[in-house]
mmCIF file with all atom_site columns, C-alpha atoms in Angstrom:
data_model
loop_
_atom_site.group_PDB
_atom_site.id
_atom_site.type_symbol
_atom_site.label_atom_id
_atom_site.label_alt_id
_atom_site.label_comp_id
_atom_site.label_asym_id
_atom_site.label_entity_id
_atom_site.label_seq_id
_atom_site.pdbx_PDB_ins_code
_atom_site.Cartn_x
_atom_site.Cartn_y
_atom_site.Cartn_z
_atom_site.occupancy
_atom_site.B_iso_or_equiv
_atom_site.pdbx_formal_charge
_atom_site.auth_seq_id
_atom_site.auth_comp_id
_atom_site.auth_asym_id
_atom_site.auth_atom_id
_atom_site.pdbx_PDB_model_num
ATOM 1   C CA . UNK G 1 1   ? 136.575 68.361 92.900  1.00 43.00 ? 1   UNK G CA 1
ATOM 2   C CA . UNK G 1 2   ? 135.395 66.780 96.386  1.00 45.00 ? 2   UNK G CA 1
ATOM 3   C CA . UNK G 1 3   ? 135.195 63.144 97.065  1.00 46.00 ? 3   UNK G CA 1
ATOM 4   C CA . UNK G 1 4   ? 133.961 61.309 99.846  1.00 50.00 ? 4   UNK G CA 1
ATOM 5   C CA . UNK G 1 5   ? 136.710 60.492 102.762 1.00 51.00 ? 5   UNK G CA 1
ATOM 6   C CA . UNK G 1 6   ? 136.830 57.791 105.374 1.00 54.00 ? 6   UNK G CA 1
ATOM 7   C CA . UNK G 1 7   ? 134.358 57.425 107.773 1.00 55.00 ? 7   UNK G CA 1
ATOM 8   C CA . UNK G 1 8   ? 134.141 60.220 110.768 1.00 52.00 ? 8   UNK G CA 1
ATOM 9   C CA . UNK G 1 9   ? 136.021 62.779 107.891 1.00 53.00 ? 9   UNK G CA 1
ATOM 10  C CA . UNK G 1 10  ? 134.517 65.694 106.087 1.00 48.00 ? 10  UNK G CA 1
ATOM 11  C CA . UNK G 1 11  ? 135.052 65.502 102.458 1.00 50.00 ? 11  UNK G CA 1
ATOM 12  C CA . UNK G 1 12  ? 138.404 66.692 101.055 1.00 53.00 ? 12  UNK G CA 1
ATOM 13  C CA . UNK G 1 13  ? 139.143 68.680 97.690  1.00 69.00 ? 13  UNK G CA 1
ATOM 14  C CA . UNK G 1 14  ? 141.907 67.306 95.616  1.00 71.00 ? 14  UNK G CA 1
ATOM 15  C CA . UNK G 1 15  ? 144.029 70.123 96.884  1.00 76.00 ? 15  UNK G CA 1
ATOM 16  C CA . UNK G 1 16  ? 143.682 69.177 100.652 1.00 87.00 ? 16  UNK G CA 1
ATOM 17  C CA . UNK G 1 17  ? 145.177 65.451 99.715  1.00 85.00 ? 17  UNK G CA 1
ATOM 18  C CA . UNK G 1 18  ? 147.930 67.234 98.023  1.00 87.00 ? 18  UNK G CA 1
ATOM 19  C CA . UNK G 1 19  ? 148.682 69.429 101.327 1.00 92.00 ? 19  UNK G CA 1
ATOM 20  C CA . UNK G 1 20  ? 148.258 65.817 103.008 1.00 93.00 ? 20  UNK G CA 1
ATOM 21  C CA . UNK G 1 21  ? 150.590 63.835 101.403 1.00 93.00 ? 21  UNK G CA 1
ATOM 22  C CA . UNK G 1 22  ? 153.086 66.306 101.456 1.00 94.00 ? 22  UNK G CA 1
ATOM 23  C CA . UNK G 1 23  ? 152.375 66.764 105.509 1.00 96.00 ? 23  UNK G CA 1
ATOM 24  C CA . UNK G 1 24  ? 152.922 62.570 105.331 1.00 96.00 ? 24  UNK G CA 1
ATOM 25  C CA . UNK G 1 25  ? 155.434 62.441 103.426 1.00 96.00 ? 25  UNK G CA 1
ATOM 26  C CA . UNK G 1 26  ? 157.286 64.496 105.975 1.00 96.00 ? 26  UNK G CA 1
ATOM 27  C CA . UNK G 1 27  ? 156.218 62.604 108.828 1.00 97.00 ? 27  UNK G CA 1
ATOM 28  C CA . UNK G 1 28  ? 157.385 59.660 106.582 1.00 97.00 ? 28  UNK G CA 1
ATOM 29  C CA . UNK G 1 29  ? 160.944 60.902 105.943 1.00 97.00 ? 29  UNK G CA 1
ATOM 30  C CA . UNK G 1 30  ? 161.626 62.722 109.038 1.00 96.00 ? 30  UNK G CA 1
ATOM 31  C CA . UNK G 1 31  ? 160.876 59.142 110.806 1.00 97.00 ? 31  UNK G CA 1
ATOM 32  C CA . UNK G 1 32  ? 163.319 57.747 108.604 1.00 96.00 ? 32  UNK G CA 1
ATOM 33  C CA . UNK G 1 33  ? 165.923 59.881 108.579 1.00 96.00 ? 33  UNK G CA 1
ATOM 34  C CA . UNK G 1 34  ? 165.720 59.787 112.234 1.00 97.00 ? 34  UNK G CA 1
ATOM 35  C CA . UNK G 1 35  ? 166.545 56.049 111.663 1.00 97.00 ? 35  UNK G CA 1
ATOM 36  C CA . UNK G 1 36  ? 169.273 56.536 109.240 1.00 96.00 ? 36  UNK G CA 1
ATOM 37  C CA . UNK G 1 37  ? 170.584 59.789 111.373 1.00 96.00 ? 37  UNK G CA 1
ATOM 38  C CA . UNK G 1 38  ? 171.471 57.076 114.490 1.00 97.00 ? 38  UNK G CA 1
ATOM 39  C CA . UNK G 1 39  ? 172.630 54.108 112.306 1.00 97.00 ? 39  UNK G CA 1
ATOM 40  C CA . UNK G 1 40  ? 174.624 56.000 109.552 1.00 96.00 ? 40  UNK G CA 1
ATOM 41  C CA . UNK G 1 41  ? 175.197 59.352 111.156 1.00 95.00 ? 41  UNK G CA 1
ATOM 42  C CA . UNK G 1 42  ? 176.091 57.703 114.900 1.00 96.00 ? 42  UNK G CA 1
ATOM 43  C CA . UNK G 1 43  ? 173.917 59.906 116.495 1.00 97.00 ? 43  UNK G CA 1
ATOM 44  C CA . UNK G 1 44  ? 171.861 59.089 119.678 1.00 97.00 ? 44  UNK G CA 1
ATOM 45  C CA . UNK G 1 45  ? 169.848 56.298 120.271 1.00 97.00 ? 45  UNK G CA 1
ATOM 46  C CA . UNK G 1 46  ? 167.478 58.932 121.229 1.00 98.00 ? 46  UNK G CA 1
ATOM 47  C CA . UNK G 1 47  ? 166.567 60.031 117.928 1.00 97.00 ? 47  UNK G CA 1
ATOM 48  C CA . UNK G 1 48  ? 164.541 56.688 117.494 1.00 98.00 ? 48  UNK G CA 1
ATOM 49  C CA . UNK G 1 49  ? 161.875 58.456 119.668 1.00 98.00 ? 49  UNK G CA 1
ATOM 50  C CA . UNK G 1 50  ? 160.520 61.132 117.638 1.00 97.00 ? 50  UNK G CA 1
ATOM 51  C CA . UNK G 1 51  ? 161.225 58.819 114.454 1.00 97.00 ? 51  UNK G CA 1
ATOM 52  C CA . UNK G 1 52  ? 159.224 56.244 115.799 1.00 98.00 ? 52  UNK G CA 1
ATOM 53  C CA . UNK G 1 53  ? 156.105 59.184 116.491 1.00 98.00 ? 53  UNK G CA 1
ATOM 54  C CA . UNK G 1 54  ? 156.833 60.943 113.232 1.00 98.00 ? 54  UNK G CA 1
ATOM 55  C CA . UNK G 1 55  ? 156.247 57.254 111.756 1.00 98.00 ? 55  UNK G CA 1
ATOM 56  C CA . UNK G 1 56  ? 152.652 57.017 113.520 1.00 98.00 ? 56  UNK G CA 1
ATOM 57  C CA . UNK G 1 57  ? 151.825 59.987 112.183 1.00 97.00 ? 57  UNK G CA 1
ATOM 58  C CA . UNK G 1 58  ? 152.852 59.633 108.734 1.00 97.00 ? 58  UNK G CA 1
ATOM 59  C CA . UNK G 1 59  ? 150.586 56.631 108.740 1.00 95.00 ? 59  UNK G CA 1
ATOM 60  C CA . UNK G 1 60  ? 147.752 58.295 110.473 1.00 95.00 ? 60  UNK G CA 1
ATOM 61  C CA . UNK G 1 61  ? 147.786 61.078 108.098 1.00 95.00 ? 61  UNK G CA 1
ATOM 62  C CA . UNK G 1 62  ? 147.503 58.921 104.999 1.00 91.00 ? 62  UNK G CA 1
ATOM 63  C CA . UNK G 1 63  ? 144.522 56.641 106.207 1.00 90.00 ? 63  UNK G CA 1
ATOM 64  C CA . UNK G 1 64  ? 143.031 60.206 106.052 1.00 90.00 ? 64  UNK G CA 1
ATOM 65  C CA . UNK G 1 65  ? 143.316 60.203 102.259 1.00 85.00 ? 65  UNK G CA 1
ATOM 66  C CA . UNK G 1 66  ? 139.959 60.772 99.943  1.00 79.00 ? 66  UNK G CA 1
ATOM 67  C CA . UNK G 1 67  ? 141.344 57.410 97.738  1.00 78.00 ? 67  UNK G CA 1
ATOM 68  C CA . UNK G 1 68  ? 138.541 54.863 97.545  1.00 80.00 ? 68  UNK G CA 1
ATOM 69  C CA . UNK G 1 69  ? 141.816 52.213 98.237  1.00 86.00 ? 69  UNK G CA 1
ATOM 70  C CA . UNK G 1 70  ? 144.568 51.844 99.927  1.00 88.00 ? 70  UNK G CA 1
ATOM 71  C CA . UNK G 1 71  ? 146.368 50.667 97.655  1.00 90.00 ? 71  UNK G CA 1
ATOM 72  C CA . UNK G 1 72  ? 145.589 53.218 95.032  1.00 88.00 ? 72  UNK G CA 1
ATOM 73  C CA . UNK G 1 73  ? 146.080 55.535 97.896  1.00 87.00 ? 73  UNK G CA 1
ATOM 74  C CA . UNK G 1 74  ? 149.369 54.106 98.531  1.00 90.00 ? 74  UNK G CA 1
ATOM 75  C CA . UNK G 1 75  ? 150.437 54.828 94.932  1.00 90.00 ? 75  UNK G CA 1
ATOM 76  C CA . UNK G 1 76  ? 149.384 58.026 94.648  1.00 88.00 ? 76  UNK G CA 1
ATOM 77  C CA . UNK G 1 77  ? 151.225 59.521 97.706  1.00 92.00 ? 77  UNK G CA 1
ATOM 78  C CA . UNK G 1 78  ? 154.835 57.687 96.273  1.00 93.00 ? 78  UNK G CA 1
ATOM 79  C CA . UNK G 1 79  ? 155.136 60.390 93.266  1.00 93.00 ? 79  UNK G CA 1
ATOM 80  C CA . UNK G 1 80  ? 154.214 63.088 96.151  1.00 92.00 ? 80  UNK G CA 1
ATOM 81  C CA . UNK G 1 81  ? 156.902 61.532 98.872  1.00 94.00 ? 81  UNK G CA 1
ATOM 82  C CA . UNK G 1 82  ? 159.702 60.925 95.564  1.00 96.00 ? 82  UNK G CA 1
ATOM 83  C CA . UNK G 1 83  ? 159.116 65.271 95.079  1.00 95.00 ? 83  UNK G CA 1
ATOM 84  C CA . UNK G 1 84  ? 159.211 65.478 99.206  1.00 95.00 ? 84  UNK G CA 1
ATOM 85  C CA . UNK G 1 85  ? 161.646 63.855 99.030  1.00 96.00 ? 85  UNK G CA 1
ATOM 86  C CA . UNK G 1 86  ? 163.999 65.543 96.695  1.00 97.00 ? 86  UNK G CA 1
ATOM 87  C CA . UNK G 1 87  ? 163.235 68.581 98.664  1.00 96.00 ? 87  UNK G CA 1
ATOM 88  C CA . UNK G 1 88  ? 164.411 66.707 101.654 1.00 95.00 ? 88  UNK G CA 1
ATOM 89  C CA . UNK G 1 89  ? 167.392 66.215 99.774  1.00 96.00 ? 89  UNK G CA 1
ATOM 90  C CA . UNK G 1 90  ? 167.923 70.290 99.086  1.00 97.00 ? 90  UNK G CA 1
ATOM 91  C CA . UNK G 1 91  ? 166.537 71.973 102.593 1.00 96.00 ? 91  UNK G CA 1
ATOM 92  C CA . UNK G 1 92  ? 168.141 69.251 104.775 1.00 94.00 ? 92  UNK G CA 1
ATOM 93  C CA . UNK G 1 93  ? 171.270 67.995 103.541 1.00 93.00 ? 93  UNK G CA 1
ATOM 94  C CA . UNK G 1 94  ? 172.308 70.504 101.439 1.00 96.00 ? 94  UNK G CA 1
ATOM 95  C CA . UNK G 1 95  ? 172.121 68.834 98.269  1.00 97.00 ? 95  UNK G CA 1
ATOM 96  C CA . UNK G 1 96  ? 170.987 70.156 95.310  1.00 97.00 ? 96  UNK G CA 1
ATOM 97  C CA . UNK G 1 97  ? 168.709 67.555 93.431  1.00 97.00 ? 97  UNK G CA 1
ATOM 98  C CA . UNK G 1 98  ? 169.904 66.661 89.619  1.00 98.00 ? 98  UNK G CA 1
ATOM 99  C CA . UNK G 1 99  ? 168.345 67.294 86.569  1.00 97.00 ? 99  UNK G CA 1
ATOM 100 C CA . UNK G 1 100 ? 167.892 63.492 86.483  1.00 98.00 ? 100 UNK G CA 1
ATOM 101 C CA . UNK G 1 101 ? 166.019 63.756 89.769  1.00 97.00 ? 101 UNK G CA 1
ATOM 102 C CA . UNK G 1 102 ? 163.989 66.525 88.745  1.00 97.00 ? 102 UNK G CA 1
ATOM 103 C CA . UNK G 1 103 ? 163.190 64.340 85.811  1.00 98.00 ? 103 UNK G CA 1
ATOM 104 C CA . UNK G 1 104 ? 162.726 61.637 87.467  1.00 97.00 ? 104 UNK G CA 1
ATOM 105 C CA . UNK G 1 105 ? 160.365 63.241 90.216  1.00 96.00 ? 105 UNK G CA 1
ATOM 106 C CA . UNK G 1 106 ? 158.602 64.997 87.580  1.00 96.00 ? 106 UNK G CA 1
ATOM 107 C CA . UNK G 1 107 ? 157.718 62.003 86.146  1.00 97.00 ? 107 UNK G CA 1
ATOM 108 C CA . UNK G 1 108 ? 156.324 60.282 88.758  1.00 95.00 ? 108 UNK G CA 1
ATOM 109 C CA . UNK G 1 109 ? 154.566 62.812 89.749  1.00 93.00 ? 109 UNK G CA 1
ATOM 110 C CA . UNK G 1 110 ? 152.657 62.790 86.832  1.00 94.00 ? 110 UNK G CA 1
ATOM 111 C CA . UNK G 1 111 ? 151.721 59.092 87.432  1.00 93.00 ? 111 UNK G CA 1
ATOM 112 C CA . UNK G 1 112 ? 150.362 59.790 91.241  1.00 90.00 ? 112 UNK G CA 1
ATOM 113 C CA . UNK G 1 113 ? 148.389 62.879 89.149  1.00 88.00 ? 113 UNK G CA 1
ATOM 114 C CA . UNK G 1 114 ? 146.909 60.069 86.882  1.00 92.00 ? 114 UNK G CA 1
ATOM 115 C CA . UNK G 1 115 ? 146.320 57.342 89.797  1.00 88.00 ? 115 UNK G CA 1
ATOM 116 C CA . UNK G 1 116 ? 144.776 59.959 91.704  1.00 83.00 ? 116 UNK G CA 1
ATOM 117 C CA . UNK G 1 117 ? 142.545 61.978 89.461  1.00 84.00 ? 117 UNK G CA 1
ATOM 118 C CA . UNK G 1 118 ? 141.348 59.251 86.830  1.00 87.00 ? 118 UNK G CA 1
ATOM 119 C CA . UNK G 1 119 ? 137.833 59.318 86.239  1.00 89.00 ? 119 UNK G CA 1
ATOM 120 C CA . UNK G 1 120 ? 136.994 55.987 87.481  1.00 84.00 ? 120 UNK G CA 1
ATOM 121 C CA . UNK G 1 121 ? 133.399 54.401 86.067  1.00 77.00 ? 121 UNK G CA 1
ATOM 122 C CA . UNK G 1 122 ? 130.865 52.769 89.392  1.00 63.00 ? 122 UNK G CA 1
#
């Protein structure tokens, strides 16, 4: 499936917003967790730098979505950043998600599949 994109991009198949999202929502939570890495973990004030970046391009990379909305685009990428996230939570801190994550994830992950691939009438 291809849809249009914004303005100035080349038209993206449903599998290329996947691959961005994912690529956003690790800009996203790396730019976070930079955040909660000097408030909670007393680390350096320096890690506010490449959070701050990582932040810009999160938000870059999702204007790039194929979504005729931004809202709809919005709400599409949260199931994809709740699964990135999860995975965040394994690779990263060690923790291995629960079967109520999982669950959870999987769930909403199914509604971002809906928002996103809905046949949608002119």
């Amino acid at each position: 499936m291809q849809v249009p994109a914004a303005p100035g991009v080349a038209c993206v198949t449903t599998m290329s917003t996947l691959v961005l999202y994912v690529a956003a929502a690790l800009a996203e939570i790396a730019g976070c967790f930079s955040v909660w890495a000097w408030w909670r973990l007393d680390k350096s004030a320096l890690w506010l730098l490449p959070g701050v970046a990582s932040l810009v391009l999160f938000a870059w990379l999702l204007s790039l979505s194929d979504a005729d909305y931004a809202g709809r685009a919005y709400a599409a990428y949260g199931g994809v950043y709740i699964v990135t996230s999860l995975g965040w939570l394994w690779l990263v801190e060690q923790r291995l998600p629960d079967r109520w994550d999982l669950i959870g994830a999987a769930i909403c992950l199914a509604g971002a599949g809906i928002i996103l691939l809905a046949p949608r009438g002119g």
